[in-house]
PDB file of C-alpha atoms in Angstrom:
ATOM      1  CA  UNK A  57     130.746 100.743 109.202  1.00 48.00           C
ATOM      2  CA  UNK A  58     127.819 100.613 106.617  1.00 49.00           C
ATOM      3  CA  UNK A  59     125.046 101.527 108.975  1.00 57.00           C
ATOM      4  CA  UNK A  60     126.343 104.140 110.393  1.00 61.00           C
ATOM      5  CA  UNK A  61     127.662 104.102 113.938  1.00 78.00           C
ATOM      6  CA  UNK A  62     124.581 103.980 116.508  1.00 87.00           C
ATOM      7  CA  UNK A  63     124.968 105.044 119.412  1.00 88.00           C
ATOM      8  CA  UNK A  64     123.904 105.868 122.600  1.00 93.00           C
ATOM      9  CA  UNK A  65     120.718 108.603 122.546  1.00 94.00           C
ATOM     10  CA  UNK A  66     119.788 107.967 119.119  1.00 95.00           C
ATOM     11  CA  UNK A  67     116.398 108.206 117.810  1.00 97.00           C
ATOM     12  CA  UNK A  68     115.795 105.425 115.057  1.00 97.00           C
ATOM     13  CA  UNK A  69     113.174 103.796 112.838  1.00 97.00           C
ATOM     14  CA  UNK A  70     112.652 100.104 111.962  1.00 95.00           C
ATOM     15  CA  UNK A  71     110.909 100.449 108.954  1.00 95.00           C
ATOM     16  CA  UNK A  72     108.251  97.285 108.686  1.00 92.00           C
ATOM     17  CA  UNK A  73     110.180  96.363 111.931  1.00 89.00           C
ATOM     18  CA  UNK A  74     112.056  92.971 112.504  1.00 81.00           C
ATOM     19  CA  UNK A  75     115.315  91.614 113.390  1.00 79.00           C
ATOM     20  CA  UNK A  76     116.787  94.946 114.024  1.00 87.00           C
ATOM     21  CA  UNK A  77     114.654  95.814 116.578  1.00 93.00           C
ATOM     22  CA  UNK A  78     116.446  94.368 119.351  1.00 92.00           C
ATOM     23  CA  UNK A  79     119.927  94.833 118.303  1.00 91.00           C
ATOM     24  CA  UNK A  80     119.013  98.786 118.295  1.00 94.00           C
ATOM     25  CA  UNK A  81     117.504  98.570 121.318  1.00 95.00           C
ATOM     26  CA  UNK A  82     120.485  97.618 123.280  1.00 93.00           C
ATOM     27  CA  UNK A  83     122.470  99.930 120.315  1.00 93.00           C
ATOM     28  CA  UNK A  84     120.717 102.979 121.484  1.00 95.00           C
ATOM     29  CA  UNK A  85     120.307 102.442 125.320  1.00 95.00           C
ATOM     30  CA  UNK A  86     118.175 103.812 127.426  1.00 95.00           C
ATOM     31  CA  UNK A  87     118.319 107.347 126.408  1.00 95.00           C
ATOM     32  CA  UNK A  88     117.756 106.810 122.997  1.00 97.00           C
ATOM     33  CA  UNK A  89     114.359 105.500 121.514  1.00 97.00           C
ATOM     34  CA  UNK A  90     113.650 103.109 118.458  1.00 97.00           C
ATOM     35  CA  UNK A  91     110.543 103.223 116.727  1.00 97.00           C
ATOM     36  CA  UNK A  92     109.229 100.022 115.537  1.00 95.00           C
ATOM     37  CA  UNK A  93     107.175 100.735 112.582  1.00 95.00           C
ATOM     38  CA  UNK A  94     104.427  98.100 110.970  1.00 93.00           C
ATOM     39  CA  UNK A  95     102.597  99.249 108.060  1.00 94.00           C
ATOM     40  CA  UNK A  96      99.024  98.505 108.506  1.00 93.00           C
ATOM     41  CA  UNK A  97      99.217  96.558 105.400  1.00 93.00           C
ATOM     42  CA  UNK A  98     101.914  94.251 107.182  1.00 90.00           C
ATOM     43  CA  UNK A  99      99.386  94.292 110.193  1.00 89.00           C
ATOM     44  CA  UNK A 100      96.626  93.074 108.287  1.00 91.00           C
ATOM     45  CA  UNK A 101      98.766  90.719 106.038  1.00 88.00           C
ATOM     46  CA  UNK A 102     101.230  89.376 108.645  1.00 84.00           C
ATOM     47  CA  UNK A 103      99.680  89.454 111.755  1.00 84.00           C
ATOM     48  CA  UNK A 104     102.155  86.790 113.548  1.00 82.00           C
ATOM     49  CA  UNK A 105     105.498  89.245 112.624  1.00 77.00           C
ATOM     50  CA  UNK A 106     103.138  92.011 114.938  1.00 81.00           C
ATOM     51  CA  UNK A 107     102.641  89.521 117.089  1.00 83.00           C
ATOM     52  CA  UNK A 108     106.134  88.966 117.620  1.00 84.00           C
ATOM     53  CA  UNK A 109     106.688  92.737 118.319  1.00 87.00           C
ATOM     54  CA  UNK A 110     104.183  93.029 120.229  1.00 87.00           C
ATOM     55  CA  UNK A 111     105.907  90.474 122.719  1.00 89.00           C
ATOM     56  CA  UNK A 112     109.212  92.947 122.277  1.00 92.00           C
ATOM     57  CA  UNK A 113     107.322  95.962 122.932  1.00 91.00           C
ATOM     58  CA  UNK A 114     105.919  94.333 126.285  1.00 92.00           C
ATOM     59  CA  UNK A 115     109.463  93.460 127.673  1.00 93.00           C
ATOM     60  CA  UNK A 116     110.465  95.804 130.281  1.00 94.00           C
ATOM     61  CA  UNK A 117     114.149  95.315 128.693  1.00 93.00           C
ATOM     62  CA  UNK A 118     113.276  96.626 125.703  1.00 96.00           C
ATOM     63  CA  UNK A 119     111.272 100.198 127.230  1.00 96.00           C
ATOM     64  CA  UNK A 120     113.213 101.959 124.693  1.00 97.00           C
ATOM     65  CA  UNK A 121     111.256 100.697 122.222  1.00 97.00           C
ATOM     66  CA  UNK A 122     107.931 102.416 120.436  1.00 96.00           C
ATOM     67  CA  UNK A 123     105.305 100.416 118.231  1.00 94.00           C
ATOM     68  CA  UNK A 124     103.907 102.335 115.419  1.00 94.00           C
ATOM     69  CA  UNK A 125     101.360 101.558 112.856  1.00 93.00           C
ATOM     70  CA  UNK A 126      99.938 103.752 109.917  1.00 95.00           C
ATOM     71  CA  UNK A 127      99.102 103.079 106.598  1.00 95.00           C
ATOM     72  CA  UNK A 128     102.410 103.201 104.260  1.00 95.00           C
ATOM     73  CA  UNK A 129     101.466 106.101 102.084  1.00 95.00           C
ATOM     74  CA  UNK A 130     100.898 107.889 105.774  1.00 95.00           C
ATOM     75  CA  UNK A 131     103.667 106.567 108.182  1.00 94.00           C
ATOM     76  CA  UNK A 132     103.415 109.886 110.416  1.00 92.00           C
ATOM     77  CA  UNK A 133     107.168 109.170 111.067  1.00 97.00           C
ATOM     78  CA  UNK A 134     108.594 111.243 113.881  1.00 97.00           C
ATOM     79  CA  UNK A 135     110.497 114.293 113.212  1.00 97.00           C
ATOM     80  CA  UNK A 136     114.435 114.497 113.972  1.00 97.00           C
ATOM     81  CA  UNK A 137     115.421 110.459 113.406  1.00 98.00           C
ATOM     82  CA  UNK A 138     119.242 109.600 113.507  1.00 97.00           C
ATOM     83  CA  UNK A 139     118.563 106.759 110.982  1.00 96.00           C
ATOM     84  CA  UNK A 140     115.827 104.631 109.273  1.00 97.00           C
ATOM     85  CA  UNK A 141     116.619 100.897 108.747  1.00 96.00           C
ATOM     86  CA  UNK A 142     114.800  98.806 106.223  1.00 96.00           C
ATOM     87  CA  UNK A 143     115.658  95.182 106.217  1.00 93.00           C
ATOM     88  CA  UNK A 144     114.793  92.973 103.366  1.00 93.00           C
ATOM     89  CA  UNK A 145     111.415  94.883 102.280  1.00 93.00           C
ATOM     90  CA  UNK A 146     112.073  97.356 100.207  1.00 96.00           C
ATOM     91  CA  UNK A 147     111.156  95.165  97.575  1.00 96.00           C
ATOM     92  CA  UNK A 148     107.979  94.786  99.397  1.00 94.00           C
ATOM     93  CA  UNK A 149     106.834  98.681  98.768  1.00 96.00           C
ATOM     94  CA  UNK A 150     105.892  97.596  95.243  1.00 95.00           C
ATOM     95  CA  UNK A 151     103.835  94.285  96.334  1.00 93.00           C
ATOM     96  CA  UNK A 152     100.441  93.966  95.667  1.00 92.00           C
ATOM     97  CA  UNK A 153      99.567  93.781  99.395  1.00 90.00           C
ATOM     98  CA  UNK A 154     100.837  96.587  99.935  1.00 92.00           C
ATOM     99  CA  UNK A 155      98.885  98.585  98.173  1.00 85.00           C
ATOM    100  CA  UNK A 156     101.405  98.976  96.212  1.00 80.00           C
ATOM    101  CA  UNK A 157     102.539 101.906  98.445  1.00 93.00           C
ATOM    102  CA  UNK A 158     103.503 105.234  96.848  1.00 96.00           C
ATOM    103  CA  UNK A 159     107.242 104.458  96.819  1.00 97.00           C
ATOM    104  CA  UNK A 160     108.083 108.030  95.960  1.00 97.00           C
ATOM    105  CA  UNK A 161     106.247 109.464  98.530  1.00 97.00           C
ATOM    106  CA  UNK A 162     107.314 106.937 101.316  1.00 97.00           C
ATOM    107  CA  UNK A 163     111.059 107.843 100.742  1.00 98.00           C
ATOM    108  CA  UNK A 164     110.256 111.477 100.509  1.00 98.00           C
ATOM    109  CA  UNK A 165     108.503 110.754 104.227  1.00 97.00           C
ATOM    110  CA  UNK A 166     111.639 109.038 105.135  1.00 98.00           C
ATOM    111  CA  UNK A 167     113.884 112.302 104.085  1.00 98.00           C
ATOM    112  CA  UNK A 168     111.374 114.293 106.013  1.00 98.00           C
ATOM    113  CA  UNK A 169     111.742 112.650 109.229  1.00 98.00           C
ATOM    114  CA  UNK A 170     115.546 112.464 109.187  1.00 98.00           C
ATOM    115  CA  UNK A 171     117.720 115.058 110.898  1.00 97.00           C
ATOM    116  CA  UNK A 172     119.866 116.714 108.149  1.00 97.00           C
ATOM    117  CA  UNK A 173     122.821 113.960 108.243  1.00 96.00           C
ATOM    118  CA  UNK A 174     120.829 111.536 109.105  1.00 96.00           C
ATOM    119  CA  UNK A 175     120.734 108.532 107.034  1.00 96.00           C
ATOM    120  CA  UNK A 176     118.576 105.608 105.623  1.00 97.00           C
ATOM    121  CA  UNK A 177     120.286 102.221 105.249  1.00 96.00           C
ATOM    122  CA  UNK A 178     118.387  99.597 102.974  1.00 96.00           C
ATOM    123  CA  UNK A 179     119.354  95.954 102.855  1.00 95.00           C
ATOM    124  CA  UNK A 180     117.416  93.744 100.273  1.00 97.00           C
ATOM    125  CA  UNK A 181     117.924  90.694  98.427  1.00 97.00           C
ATOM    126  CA  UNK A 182     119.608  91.858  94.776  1.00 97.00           C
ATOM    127  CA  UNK A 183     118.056  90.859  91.327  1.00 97.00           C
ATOM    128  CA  UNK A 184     119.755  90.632  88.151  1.00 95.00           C
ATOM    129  CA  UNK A 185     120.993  93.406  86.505  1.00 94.00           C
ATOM    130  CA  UNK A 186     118.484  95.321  84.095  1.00 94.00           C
ATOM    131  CA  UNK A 187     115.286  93.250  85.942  1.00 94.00           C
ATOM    132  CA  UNK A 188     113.890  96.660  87.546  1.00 91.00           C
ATOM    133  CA  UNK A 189     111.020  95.617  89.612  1.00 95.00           C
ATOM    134  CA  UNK A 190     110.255  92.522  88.096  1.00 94.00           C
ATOM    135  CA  UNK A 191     111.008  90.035  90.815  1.00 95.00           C
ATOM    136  CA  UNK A 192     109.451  92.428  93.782  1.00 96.00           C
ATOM    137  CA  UNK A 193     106.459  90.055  93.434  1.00 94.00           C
ATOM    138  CA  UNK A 194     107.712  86.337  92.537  1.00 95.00           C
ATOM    139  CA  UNK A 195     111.375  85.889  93.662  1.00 96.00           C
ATOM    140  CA  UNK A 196     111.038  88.360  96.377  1.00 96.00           C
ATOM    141  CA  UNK A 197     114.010  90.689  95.050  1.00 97.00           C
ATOM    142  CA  UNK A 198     114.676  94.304  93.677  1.00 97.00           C
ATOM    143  CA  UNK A 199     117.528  95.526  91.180  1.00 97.00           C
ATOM    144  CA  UNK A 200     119.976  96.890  93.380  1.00 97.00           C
ATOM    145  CA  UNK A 201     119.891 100.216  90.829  1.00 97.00           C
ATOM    146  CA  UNK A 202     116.307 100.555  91.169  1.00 97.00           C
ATOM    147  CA  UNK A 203     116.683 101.278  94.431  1.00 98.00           C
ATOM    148  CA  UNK A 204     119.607 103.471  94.201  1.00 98.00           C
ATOM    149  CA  UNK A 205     117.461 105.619  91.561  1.00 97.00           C
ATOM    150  CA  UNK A 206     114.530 105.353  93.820  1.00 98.00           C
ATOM    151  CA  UNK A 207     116.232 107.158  96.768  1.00 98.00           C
ATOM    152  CA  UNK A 208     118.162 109.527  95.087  1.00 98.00           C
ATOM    153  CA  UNK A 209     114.994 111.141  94.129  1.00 98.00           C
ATOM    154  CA  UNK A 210     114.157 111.319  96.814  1.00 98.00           C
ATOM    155  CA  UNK A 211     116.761 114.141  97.665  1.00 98.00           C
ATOM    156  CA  UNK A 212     119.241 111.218  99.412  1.00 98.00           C
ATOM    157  CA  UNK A 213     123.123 111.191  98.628  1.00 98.00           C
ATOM    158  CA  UNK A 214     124.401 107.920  98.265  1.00 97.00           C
ATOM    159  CA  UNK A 215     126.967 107.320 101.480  1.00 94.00           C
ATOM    160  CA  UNK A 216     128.127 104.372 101.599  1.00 93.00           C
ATOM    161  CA  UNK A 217     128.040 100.486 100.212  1.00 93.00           C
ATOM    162  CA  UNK A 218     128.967  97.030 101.225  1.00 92.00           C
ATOM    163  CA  UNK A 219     129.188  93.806  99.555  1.00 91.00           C
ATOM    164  CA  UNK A 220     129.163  91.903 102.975  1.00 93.00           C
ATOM    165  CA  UNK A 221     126.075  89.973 101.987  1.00 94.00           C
ATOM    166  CA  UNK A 222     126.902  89.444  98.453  1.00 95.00           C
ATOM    167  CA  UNK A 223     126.889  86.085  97.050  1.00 96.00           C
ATOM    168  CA  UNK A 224     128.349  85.871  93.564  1.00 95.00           C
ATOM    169  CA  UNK A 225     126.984  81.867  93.578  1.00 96.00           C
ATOM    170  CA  UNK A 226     123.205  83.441  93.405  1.00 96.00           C
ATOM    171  CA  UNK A 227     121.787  83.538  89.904  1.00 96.00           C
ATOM    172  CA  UNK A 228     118.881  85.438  91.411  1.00 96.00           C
ATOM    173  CA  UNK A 229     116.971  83.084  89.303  1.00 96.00           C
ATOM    174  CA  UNK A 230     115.048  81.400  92.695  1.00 97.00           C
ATOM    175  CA  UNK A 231     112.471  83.079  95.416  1.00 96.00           C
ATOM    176  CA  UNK A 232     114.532  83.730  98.053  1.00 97.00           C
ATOM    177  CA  UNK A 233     112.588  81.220 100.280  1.00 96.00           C
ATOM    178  CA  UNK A 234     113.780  78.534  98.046  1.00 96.00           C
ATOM    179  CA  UNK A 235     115.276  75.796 100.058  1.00 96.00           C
ATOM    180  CA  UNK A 236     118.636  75.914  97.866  1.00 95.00           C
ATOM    181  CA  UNK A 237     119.112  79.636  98.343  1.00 95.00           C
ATOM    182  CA  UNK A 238     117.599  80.707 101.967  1.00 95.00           C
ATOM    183  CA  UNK A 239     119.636  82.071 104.075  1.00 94.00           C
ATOM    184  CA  UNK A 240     122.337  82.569 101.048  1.00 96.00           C
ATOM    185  CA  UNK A 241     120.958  85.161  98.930  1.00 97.00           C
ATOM    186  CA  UNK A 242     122.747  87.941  96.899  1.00 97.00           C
ATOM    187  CA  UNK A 243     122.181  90.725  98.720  1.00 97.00           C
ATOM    188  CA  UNK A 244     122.889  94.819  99.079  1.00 96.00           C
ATOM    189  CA  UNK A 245     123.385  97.083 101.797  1.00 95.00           C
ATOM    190  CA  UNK A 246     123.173 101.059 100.938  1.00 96.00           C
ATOM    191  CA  UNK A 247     123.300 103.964 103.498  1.00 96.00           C
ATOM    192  CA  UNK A 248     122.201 107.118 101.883  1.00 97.00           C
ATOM    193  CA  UNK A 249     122.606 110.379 103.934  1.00 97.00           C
ATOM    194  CA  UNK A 250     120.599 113.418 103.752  1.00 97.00           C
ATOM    195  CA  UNK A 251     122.367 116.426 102.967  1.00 97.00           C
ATOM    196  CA  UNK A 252     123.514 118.262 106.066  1.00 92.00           C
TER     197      UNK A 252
END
C-alpha cells in the first residue's frame, strides 16, 4: 500500500491537517496519537478549515487526536513520528500566503521528526512536465519532479509511487477548482522513507 500500513499505536502528523485526520484517527486507535498540524499561516488565512478541526479535536471519539499550530518555518514537530501525511498542499509551501515557507527547511523538520524508517507520503495535484513551480500559485499544482527533488534533499529515499489518482484526461492547463476538472485532477502520491 502507498501510505504505508498504519496501524495500531502509531504516532502520525497531518501536515496542514484535513481529510486525513479522521481516517487516522480510527487508523491508529486509541493507543496511537495523530497530530493535527495548522500552520499559523493557514490559521490566519483559512480560519473556517481550523474551525472544522477544531470541532474534530472536541469530539470525545476522536481523543487520539492533537491540534498543533506554529509558524511553518517553526512547526516544533514531535520527535519519533511513524509517518507525516501531506494532502494536496505541498504546492501550497511556495504560496505567497504562506510566507512562502522555507521549503528546504520544512522537509528537513519533517526528516527530523521521523523515526529512522519512518516515512512522509505527499499527495498533490500534478503539473505539466518541465513547469517547476509555476502553477503553485494560479492552477494550484506542483511538477510532480519538483517535489521528488525537493525531498530527496532533504535526506528522504524515494519508497514508493502510485498512479491511483492519475488522470491522463487532465491537461493541467485549469485551477484545480475549475468546475470541469474538480474532483478529477491529475494527481501523485509519493512515500519517501528515511533511511533506517
Amino acid at each position: 500500500h502507498i501510505v504505508g500500513r498504519v496501524t495500531r499505536g502509531m504516532e502520525v502528523v497531518d501536515a496542514i491537517a484535513g481529510r486525513f485526520v479522521r481516517a487516522l484517527s480510527q487508523a491508529v486507535g486509541p493507543k496511537g496519537m495523530v497530530y493535527a498540524y495548522e500552520p499559523d499561516e493557514i490559521v490566519k488565512t483559512h480560519p473556517e478549515a481550523v474551525a472544522g478541526l477544531t470541532k474534530i479535536v472536541a469530539d470525545p471519539a476522536y481523543a487520539n487526536v492533537k491540534q498543533l499550530t506554529a509558524p511553518i518555518n517553526a512547526a516544533n514537530l514531535p520527535k519519533g513520528l511513524d509517518a507525516v501525511f501531506i494532502r494536496q498542499n505541498y504546492h501550497d509551501l511556495y504560496d505567497k500566503f504562506m510566507g512562502p515557507a522555507d521549503v528546504p527547511g520544512f522537509n528537513k523538520q519533517v526528516f527530523a521528526a521521523l523515526k529512522p524508517g519512518g516515512v512522509y507520503v505527499i499527495l498533490d495535484h500534478a503539473d505539466a512536465a518541465g513547469t517547476g513551480l509555476t502553477g503553485t500559485e494560479t492552477r494550484h499544482r506542483i511538477e510532480e519532479a519538483r517535489v521528488k527533488t525537493d525531498v530527496l534533499a532533504a535526506g528522504f529515499k524515494l519508497d514508493g509511487e502510485s498512479q491511483i489518482l492519475a488522470n491522463p484526461a487532465d491537461d493541467h492547463s485549469k485551477m484545480v477548482f475549475n468546475p470541469a476538472i474538480r474532483g478529477k485532477t491529475d494527481q501523485f502520491l509519493l512515500r519517501f522513507r528515511k533511511p533506517k
